[in-house]
Short mmCIF file of C-alpha atoms in Angstrom, two decimals:
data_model
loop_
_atom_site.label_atom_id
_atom_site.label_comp_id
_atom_site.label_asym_id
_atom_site.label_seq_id
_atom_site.Cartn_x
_atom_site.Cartn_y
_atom_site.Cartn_z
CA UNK E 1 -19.37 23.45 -0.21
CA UNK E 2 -23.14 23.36 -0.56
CA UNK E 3 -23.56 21.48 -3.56
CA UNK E 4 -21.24 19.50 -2.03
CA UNK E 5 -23.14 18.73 1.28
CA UNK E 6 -26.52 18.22 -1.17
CA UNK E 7 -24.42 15.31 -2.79
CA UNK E 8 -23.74 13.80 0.58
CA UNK E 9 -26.94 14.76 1.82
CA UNK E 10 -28.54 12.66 -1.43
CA UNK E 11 -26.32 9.63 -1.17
CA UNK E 12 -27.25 8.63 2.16
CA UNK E 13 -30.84 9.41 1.76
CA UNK E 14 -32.05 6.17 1.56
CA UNK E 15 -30.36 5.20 4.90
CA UNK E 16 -30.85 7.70 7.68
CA UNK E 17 -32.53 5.84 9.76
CA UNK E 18 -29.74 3.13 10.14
CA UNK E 19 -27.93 5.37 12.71
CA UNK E 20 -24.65 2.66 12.87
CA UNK E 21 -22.68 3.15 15.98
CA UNK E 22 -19.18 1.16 17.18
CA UNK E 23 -18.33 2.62 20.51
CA UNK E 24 -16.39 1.19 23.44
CA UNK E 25 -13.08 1.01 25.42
CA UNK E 26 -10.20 0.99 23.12
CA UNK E 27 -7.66 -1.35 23.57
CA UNK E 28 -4.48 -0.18 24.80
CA UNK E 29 -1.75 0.45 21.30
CA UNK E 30 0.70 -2.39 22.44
CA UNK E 31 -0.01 -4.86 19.18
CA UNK E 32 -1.42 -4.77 16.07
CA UNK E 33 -2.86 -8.44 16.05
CA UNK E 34 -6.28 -8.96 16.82
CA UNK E 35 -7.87 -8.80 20.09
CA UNK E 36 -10.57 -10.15 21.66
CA UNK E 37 -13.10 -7.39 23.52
CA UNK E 38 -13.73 -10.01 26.23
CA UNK E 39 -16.94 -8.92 28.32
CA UNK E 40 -16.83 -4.91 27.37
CA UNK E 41 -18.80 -5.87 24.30
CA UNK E 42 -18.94 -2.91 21.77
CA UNK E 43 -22.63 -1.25 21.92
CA UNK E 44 -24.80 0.88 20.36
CA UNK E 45 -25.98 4.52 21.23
CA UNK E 46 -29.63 4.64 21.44
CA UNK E 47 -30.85 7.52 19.02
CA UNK E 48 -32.07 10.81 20.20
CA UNK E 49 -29.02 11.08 23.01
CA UNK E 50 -26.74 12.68 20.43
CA UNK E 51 -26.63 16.62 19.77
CA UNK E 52 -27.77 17.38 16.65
CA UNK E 53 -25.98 20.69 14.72
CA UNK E 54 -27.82 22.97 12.88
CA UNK E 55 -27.15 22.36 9.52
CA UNK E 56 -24.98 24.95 7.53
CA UNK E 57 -25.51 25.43 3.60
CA UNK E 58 -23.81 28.26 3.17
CA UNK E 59 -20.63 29.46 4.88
CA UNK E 60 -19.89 32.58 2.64
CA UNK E 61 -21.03 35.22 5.70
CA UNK E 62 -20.21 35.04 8.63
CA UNK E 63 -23.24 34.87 10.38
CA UNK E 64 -22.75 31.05 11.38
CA UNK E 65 -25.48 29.39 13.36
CA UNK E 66 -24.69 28.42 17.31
CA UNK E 67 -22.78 25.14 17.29
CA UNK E 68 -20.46 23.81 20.02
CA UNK E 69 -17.95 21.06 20.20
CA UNK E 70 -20.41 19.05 22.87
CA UNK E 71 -18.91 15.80 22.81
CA UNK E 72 -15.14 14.56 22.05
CA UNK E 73 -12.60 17.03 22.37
CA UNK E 74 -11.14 19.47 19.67
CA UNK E 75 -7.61 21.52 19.76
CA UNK E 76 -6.60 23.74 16.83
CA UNK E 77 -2.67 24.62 17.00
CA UNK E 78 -0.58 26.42 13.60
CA UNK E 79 2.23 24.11 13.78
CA UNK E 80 2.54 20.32 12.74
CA UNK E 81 3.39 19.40 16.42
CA UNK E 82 2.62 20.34 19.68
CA UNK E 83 6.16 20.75 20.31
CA UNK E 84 6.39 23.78 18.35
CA UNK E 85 2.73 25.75 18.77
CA UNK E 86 0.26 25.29 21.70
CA UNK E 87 -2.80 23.87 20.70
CA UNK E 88 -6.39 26.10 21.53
CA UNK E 89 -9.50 23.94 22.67
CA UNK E 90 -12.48 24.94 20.58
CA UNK E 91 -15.66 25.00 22.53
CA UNK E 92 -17.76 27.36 20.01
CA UNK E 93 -17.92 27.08 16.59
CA UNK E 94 -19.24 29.98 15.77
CA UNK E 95 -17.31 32.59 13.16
CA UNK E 96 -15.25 34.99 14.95
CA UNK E 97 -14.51 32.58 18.06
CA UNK E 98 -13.38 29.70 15.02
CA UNK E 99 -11.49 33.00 13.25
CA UNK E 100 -9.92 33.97 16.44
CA UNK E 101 -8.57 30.33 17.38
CA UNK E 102 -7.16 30.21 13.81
CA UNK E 103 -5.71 33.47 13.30
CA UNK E 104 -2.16 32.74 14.02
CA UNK E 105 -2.02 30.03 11.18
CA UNK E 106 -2.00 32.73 8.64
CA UNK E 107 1.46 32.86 8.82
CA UNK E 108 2.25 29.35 9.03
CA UNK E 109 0.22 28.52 6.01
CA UNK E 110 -1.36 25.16 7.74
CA UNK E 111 -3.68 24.01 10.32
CA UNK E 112 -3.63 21.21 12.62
CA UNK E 113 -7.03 19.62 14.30
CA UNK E 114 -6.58 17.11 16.82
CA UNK E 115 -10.45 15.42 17.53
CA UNK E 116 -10.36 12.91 20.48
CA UNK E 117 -14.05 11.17 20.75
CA UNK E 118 -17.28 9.98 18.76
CA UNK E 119 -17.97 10.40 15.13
CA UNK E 120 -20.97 11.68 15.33
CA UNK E 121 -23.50 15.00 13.62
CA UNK E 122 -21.00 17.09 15.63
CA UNK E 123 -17.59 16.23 14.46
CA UNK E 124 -19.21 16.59 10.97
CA UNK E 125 -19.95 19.80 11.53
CA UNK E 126 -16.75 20.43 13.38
CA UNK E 127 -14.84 19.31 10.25
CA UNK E 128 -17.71 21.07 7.79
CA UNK E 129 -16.53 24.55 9.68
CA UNK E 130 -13.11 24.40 10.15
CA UNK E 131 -12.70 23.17 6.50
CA UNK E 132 -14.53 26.45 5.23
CA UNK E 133 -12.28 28.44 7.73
CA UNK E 134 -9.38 26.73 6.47
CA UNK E 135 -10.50 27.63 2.90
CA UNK E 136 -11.67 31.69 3.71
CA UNK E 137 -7.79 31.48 5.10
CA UNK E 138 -6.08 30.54 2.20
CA UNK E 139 -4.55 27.69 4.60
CA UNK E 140 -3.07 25.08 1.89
CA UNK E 141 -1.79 22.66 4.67
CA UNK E 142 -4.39 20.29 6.84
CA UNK E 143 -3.71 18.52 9.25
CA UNK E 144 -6.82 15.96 11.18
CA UNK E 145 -4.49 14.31 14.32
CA UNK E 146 -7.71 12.03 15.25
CA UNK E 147 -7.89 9.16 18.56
CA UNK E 148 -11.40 7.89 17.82
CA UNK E 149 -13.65 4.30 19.20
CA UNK E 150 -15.47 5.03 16.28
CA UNK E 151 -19.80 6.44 15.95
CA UNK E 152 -22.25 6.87 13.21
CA UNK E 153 -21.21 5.00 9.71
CA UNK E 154 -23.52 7.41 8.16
CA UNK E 155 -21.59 10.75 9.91
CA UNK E 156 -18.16 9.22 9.19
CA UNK E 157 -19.16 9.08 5.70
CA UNK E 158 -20.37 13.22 5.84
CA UNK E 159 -17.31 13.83 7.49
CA UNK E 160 -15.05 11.67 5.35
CA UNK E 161 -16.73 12.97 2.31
CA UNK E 162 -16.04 17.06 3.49
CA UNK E 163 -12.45 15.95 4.08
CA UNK E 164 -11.64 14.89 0.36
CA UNK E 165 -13.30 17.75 -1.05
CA UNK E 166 -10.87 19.56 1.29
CA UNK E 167 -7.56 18.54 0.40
CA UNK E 168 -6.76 17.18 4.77
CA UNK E 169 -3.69 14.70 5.51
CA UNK E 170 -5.17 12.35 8.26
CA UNK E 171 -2.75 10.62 11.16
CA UNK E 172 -3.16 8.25 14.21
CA UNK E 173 -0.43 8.98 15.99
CA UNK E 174 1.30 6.71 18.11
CA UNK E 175 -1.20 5.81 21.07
CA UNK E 176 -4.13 6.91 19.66
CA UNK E 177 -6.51 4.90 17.89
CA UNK E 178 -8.90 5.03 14.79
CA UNK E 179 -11.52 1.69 15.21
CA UNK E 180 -14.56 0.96 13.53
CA UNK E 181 -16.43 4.04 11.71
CA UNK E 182 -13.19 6.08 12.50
CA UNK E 183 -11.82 4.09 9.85
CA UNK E 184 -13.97 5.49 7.16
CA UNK E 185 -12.61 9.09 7.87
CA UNK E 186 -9.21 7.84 7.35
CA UNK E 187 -10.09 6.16 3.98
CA UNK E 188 -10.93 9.55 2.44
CA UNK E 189 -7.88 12.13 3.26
CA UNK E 190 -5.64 12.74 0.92
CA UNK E 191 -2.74 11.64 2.57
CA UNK E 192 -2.97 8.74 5.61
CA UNK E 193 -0.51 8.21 8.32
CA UNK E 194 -1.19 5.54 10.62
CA UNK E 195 1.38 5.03 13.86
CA UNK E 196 -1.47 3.23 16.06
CA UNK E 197 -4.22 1.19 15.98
CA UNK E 198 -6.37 0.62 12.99
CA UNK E 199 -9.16 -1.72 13.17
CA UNK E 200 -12.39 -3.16 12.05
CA UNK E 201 -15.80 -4.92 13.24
CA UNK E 202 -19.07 -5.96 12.13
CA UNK E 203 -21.38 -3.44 12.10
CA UNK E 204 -24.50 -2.84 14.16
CA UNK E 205 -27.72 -1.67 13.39
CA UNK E 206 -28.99 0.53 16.27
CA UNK E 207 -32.41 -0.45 17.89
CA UNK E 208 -32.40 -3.48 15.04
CA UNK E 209 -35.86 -5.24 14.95
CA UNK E 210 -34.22 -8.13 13.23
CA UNK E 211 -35.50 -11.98 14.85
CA UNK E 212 -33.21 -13.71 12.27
CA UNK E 213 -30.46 -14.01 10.64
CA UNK E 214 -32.18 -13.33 6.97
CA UNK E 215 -33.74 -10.04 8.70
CA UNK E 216 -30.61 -9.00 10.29
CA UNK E 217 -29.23 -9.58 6.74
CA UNK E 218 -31.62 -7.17 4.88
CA UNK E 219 -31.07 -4.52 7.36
CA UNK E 220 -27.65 -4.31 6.75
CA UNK E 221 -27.76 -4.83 2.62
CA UNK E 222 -28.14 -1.72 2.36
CA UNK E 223 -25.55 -0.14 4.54
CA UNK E 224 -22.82 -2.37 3.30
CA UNK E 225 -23.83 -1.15 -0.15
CA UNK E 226 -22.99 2.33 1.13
CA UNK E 227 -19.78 1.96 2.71
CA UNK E 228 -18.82 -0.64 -0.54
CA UNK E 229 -19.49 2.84 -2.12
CA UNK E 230 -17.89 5.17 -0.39
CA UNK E 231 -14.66 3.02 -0.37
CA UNK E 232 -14.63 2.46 -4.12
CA UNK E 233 -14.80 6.28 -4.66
CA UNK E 234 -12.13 7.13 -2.09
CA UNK E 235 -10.03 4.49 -3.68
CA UNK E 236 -9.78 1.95 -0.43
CA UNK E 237 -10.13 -2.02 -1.18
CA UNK E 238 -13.50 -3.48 -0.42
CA UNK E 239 -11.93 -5.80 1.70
CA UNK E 240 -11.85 -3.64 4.25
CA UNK E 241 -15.59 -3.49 3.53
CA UNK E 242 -16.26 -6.97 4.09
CA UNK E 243 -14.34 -7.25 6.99
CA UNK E 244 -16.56 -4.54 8.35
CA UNK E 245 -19.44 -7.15 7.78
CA UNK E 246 -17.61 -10.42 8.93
CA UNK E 247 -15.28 -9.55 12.27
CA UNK E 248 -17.81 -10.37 15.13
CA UNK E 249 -19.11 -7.22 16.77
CA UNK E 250 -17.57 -8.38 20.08
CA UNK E 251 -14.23 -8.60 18.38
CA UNK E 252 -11.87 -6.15 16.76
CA UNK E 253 -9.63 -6.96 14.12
CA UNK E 254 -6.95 -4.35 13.87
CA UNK E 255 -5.01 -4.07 10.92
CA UNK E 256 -1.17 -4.72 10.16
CA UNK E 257 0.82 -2.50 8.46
CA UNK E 258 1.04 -4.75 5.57
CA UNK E 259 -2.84 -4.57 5.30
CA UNK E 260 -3.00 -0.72 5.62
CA UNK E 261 -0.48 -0.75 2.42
CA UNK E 262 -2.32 -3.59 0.95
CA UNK E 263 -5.71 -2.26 1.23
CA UNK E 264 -5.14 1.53 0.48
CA UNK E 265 -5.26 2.87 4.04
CA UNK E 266 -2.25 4.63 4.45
CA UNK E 267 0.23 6.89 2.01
CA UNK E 268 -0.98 8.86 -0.91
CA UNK E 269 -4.69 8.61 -1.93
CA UNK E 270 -4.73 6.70 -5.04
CA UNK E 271 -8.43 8.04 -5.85
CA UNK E 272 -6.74 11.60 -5.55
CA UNK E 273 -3.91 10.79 -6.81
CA UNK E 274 -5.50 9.80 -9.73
CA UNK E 275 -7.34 12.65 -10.58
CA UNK E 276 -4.57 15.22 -9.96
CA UNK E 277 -3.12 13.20 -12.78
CA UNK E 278 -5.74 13.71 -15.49
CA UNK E 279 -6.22 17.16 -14.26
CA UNK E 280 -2.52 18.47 -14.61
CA UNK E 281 -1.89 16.34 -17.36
CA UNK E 282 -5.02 18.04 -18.89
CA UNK E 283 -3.67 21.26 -18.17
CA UNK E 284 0.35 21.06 -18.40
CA UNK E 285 0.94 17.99 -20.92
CA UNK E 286 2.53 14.62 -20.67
CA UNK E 287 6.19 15.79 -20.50
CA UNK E 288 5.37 17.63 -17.48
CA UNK E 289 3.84 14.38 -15.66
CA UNK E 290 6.79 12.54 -16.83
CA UNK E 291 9.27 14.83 -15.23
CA UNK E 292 6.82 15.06 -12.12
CA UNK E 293 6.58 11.45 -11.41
CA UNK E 294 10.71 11.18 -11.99
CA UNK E 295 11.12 13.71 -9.58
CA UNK E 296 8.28 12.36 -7.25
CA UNK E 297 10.65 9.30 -6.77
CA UNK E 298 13.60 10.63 -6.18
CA UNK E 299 11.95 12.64 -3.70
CA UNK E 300 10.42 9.83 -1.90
CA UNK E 301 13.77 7.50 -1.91
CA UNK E 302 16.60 10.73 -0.92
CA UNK E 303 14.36 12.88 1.25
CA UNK E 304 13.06 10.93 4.61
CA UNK E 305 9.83 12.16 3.94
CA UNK E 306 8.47 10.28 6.69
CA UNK E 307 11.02 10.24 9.34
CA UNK E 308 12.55 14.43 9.08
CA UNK E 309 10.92 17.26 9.62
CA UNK E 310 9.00 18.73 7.24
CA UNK E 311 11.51 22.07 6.95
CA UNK E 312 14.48 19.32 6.43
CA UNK E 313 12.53 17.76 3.73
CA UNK E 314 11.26 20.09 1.96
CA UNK E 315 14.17 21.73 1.61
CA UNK E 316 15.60 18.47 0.27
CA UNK E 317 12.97 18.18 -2.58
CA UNK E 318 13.58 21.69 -3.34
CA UNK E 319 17.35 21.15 -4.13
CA UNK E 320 16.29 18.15 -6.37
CA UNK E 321 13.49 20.25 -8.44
CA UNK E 322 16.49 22.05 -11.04
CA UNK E 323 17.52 18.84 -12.40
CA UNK E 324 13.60 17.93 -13.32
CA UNK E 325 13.51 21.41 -14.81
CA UNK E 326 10.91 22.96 -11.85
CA UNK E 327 9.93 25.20 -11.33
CA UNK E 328 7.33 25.19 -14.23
CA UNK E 329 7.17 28.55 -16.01
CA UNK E 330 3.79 27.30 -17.72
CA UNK E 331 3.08 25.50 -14.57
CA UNK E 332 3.71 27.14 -11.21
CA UNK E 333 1.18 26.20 -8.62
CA UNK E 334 1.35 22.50 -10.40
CA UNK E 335 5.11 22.39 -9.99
CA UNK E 336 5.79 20.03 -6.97
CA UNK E 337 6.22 21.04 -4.00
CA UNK E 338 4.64 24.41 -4.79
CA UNK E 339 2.39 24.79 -1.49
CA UNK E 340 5.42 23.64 0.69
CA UNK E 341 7.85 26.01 -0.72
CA UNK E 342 5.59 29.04 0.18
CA UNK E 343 5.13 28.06 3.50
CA UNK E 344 8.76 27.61 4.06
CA UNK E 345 9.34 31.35 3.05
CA UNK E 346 6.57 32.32 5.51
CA UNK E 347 8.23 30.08 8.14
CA UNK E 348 11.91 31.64 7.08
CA UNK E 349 10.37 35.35 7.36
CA UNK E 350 8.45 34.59 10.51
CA UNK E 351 11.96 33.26 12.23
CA UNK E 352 14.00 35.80 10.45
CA UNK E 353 11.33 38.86 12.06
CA UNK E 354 11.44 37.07 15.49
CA UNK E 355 15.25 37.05 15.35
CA UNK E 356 15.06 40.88 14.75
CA UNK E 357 12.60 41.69 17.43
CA UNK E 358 15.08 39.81 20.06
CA UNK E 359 17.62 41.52 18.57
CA UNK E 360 16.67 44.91 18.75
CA UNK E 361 15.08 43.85 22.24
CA UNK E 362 18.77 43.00 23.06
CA UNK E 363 20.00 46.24 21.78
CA UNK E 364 17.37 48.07 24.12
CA UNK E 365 18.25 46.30 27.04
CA UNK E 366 22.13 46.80 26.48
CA UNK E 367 21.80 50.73 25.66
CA UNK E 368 19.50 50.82 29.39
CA UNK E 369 22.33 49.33 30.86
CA UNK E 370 24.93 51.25 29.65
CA UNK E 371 22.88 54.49 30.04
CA UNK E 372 22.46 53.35 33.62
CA UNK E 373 26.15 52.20 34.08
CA UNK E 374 26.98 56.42 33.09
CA UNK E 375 24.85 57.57 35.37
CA UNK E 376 26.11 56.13 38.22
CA UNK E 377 29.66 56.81 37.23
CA UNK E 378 29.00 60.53 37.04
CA UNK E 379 27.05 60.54 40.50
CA UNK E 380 29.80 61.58 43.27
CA UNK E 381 29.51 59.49 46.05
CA UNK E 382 27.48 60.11 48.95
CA UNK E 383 29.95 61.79 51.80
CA UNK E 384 29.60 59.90 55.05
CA UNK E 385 29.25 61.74 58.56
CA UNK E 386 31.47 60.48 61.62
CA UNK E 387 28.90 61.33 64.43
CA UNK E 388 31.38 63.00 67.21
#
């Protein structure tokens, strides 16, 4: 995680002081055409405003520096959807209250963050520690549920960057929205779900001294270069980077679900994708990718992997592994479906040892009432007194 926060720290060396912010009301999730902002133009934070984390090289103890979740909200829940786990607000991020809020996912195997706000230095170090928590865990599964106007190119970039390295899934659920810089974060997970609203602007240079359009130009050479970057290397189209230069600031052009296919914005990772390829390959041989990608497509067409949940399909895949000959003896953790299977015997133990405790809570309660039923049988009745 350090030499990974060095690389990060090097590659946007050259442009700290373009602090690139895209903040204001989001529009409401109705369409995905473009709309126009009208007179609540997008703007700028002025510099200095924003709270400014202590940076964090090494997360091995767990003496963590003070940090809190200032602006933006953050929730941690165990459990894919709120419907099933309650989610915890983190204020500090400090070790043992992070620890404490995550404690119960040890048995689920995953954990869900849901960020609503800014990306800005704090969600970057929001992500930076809950990431390292995640990995100190041993929690395979991430999940980033993020509603975001958008913030800082530069801490989007941080953030996205801490994300890959980290194996997170990304969604926008329905209502919420990922605009502007948000949109960087979603480029690098290694799986993207998109239900709302996607979109893209120009992007603004904050307290620009530019007088022309040739100045204003220069100033942003360099930043465009960056994000041109960072989308090449997370394996997003540079489209997406030139519409980030050519969308008028006061406008936001939100994407279709054609274009998030199109330009690599939702689905698999293709960037990660590719180098789990060379890696297992590498390590397990050709006719193990062979039968991997055969299965991978079976899995995809038979198993509702978008629309069932995740028990349901998972269990689906797992029935169509024997014909693809998986598990892999020589293979195991590269066999698919590896990380879901052993969180689906956690989850089968976990509701197998809560059906016991109710049971023998059951049992308890019935033997108290019977032992209370034979007592009162064997109590004679109390004799009643005529008064004469």
């Amino acid at each position: 995680m350090r030499q990974a926060g060095q690389a990060i720290g090097r590659g946007v060396a050259g442009v700290l002081a373009l602090l690139l912010a895209a903040c204001g009301p989001a529009p409401t999730p109705v369409s995905r055409m473009p709309v126009t902002l009208g007179d609540q133009a997008v703007t700028t934070l002025p510099i200095g405003n924003e709270p400014q984390p202590q940076p964090v090289d090494d997360l091995t103890s767990t003496q963590w520096p003070p940090a809190q979740v200032d602006r933006g909200r953050a929730q941690v829940s165990c459990e894919r959807d709120d419907a099933d786990d309650a989610p915890r607000t983190l204020q500090s991020l400090e070790f043992y209250p992070l620890f404490d809020a995550m404690t119960g996912c040890e048995s689920t195997g995953l954990v869900r963050l849901h960020y609503s706000g800014r990306i800005d230095g704090g969600f970057t170090e929001l992500m930076r520690r809950v990431s390292a928590m995640a990995e100190r865990m041993d929690l395979p599964e991430r999940l980033l549920d993020i509603d975001s106007p958008g913030g800082h190119v530069e801490e989007a970039i941080r953030a996205g960057d801490i994300l890959a390295a980290s194996k997170w899934t990304v969604r926008v659920q329905e209502q919420a929205n990922c605009l502007s810089a948000c949109v960087l974060v979603l480029a690098a997970a290694d799986d993207r779900i998109a239900r709302g609203n996607v979109g893209v602007h120009r992007l603004m240079r904050d307290r620009s001294n530019a007088t022309s359009r040739a100045e204003l130009n220069d100033e942003l050479r360099n930043v465009n270069r960056m994000v041109r970057d960072y989308f090449e290397r997370h394996g997003v189209a540079l489209a997406v980077a030139d519409l980030m230069m050519t969308v008028p600031n006061r406008r936001l052009r939100l994407l279709t679900a054609d274009e998030l296919d199109e330009y690599g914005l939702v689905g698999r990772n293709a960037a990660q994708d590719d180098l789990e390829r060379i890696v297992i390959r590498r390590k397990c041989g050709e006719d193990f990718m062979r039968r991997r990608d055969a299965f991978q497509r079976q899995y995809e067409a038979r198993c509702g992997i978008e629309d069932r949940p995740w028990e349901d399909v998972t269990r689906c895949g797992l029935e169509l592994r024997e014909a693809y000959g998986f598990p892999d003896a020589k293979c195991p953790d590269e066999t698919p479906l590896a990380d879901a299977e052993r969180r689906l015997h956690l989850e089968d133990a976990r509701v197998a040892r809560l059906a016991q405790e109710a049971a023998a809570e059951a049992a308890a309660a019935e033997a108290e009432k019977l032992e209370g039923d034979a007592v009162a049988a064997s109590t004679p009745p109390a004799t009643t007194r005529t008064a004469r």
